[in-house]
Coordinates of C-alpha atoms in Angstrom, one line a residue:
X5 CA 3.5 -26.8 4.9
X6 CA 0.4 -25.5 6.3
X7 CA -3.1 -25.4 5.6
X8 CA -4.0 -22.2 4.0
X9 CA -7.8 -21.1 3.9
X10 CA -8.4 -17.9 1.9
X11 CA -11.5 -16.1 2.0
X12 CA -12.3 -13.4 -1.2
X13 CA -15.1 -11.1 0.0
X14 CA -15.3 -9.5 -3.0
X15 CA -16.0 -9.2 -7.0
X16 CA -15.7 -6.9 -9.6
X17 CA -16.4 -3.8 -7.9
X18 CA -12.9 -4.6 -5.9
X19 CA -10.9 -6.3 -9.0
X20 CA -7.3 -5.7 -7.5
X21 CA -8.4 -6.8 -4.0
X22 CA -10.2 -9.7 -6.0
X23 CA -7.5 -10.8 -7.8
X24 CA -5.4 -10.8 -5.0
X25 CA -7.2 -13.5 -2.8
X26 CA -7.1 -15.7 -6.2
X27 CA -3.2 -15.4 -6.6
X28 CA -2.4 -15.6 -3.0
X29 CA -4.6 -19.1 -3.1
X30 CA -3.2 -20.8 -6.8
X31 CA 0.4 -19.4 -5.4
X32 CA 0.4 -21.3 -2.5
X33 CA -1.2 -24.0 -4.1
X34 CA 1.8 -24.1 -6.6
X35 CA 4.0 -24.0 -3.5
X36 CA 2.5 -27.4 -2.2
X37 CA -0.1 -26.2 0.5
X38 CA -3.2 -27.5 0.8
X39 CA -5.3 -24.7 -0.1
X40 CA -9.3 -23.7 0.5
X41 CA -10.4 -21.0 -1.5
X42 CA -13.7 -19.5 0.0
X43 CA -16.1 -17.1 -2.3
X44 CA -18.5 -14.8 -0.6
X45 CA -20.2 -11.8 -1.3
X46 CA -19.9 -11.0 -4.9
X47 CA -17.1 -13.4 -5.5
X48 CA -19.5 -15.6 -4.9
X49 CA -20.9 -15.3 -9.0
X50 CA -17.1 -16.7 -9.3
X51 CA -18.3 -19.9 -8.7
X52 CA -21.1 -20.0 -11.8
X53 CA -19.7 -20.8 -14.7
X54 CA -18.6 -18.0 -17.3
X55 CA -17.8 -15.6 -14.8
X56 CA -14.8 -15.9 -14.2
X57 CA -14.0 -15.9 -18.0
X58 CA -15.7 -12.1 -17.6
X59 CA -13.3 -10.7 -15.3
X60 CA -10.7 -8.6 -16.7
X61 CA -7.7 -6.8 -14.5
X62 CA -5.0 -5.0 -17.0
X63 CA -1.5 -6.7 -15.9
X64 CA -3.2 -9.8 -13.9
X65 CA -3.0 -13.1 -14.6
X66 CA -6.9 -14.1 -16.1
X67 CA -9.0 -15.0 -12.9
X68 CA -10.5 -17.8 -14.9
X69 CA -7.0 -19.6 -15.1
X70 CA -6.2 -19.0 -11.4
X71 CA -9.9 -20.9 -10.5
X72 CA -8.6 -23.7 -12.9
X73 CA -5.4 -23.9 -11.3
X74 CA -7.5 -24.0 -7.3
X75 CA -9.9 -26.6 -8.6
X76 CA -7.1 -28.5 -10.3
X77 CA -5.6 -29.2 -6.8
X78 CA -7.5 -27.5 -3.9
X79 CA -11.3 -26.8 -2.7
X80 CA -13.1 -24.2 -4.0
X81 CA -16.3 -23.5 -1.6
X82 CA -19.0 -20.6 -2.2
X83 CA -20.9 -19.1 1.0
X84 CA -24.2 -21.0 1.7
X85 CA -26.0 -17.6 2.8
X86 CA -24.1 -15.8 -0.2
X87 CA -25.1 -18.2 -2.4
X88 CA -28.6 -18.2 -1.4
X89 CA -28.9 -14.2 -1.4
X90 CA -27.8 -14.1 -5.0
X91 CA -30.3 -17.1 -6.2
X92 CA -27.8 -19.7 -6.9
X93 CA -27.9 -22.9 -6.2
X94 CA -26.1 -26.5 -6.3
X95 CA -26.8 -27.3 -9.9
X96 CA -25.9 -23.7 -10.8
X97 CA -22.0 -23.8 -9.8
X98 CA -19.3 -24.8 -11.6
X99 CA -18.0 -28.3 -11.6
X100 CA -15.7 -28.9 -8.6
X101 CA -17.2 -26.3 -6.6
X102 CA -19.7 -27.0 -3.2
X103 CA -21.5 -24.4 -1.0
X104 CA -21.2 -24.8 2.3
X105 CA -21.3 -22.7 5.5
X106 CA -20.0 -20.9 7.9
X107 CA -19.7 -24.4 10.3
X108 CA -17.4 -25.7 7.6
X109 CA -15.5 -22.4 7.1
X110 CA -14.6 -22.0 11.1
X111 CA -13.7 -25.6 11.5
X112 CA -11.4 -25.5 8.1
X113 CA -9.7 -22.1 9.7
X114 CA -9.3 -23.9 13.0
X115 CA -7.3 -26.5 12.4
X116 CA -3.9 -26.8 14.0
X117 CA -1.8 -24.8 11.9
X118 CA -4.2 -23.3 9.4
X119 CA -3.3 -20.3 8.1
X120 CA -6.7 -18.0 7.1
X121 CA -6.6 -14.9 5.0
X122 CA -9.5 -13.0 4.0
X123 CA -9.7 -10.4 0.8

């Protein structure tokens, strides 16, 4: 199966759109890719702990239990510059979760066969 690298540009004030970069990633997951969930922009608060948990989409499964299910089994990366811009830092994120950059981003979505959405 291929790689899948999925890239959620957006937070509460986009919940369906959101939501949809989280599903897309634990589905796949579920289906036995290997899966990279990227948070930038405001999804990029998704990586502190607790706010997930905040997020609340009427007929969606919870946010917070699609994060679980990522960091259960895949990488879960927030934007270096996103993360910077917003004031948080390494010891600030959730366990499981790194910041990295854009270097690590294009290489991830280059690799032969890698599939890269973004939402």
């Amino acid at each position: 199966m291929r790689p899948l690298v999925v890239k959620v540009t957006c937070g509460t004030e986009d919940p369906e759109r959101c939501n949809q970069g989280f599903t897309v990633a634990s589905t796949a997951l579920a289906a036995g890719a290997e899966v990279s969930l990227w948070l930038t922009g405001e999804a990029a608060w998704f990586g502190v702990p607790g706010r997930a948990e905040g997020f609340d989409l009427a007929l969606a499964t919870p946010l917070a239990e699609l994060l679980e299910a990522v960091l259960a089994g895949g990488q879960v990366t927030v934007c270096s510059q996103c993360a910077a811009r917003r004031g948080i830092t390494e010891d600030e994120v959730r366990p499981g979760v790194r910041i990295a950059g854009s270097v690590v981003f294009v290489e991830e979505a280059l690799r032969p066969d890698a599939q890269a959405l973004v939402y």
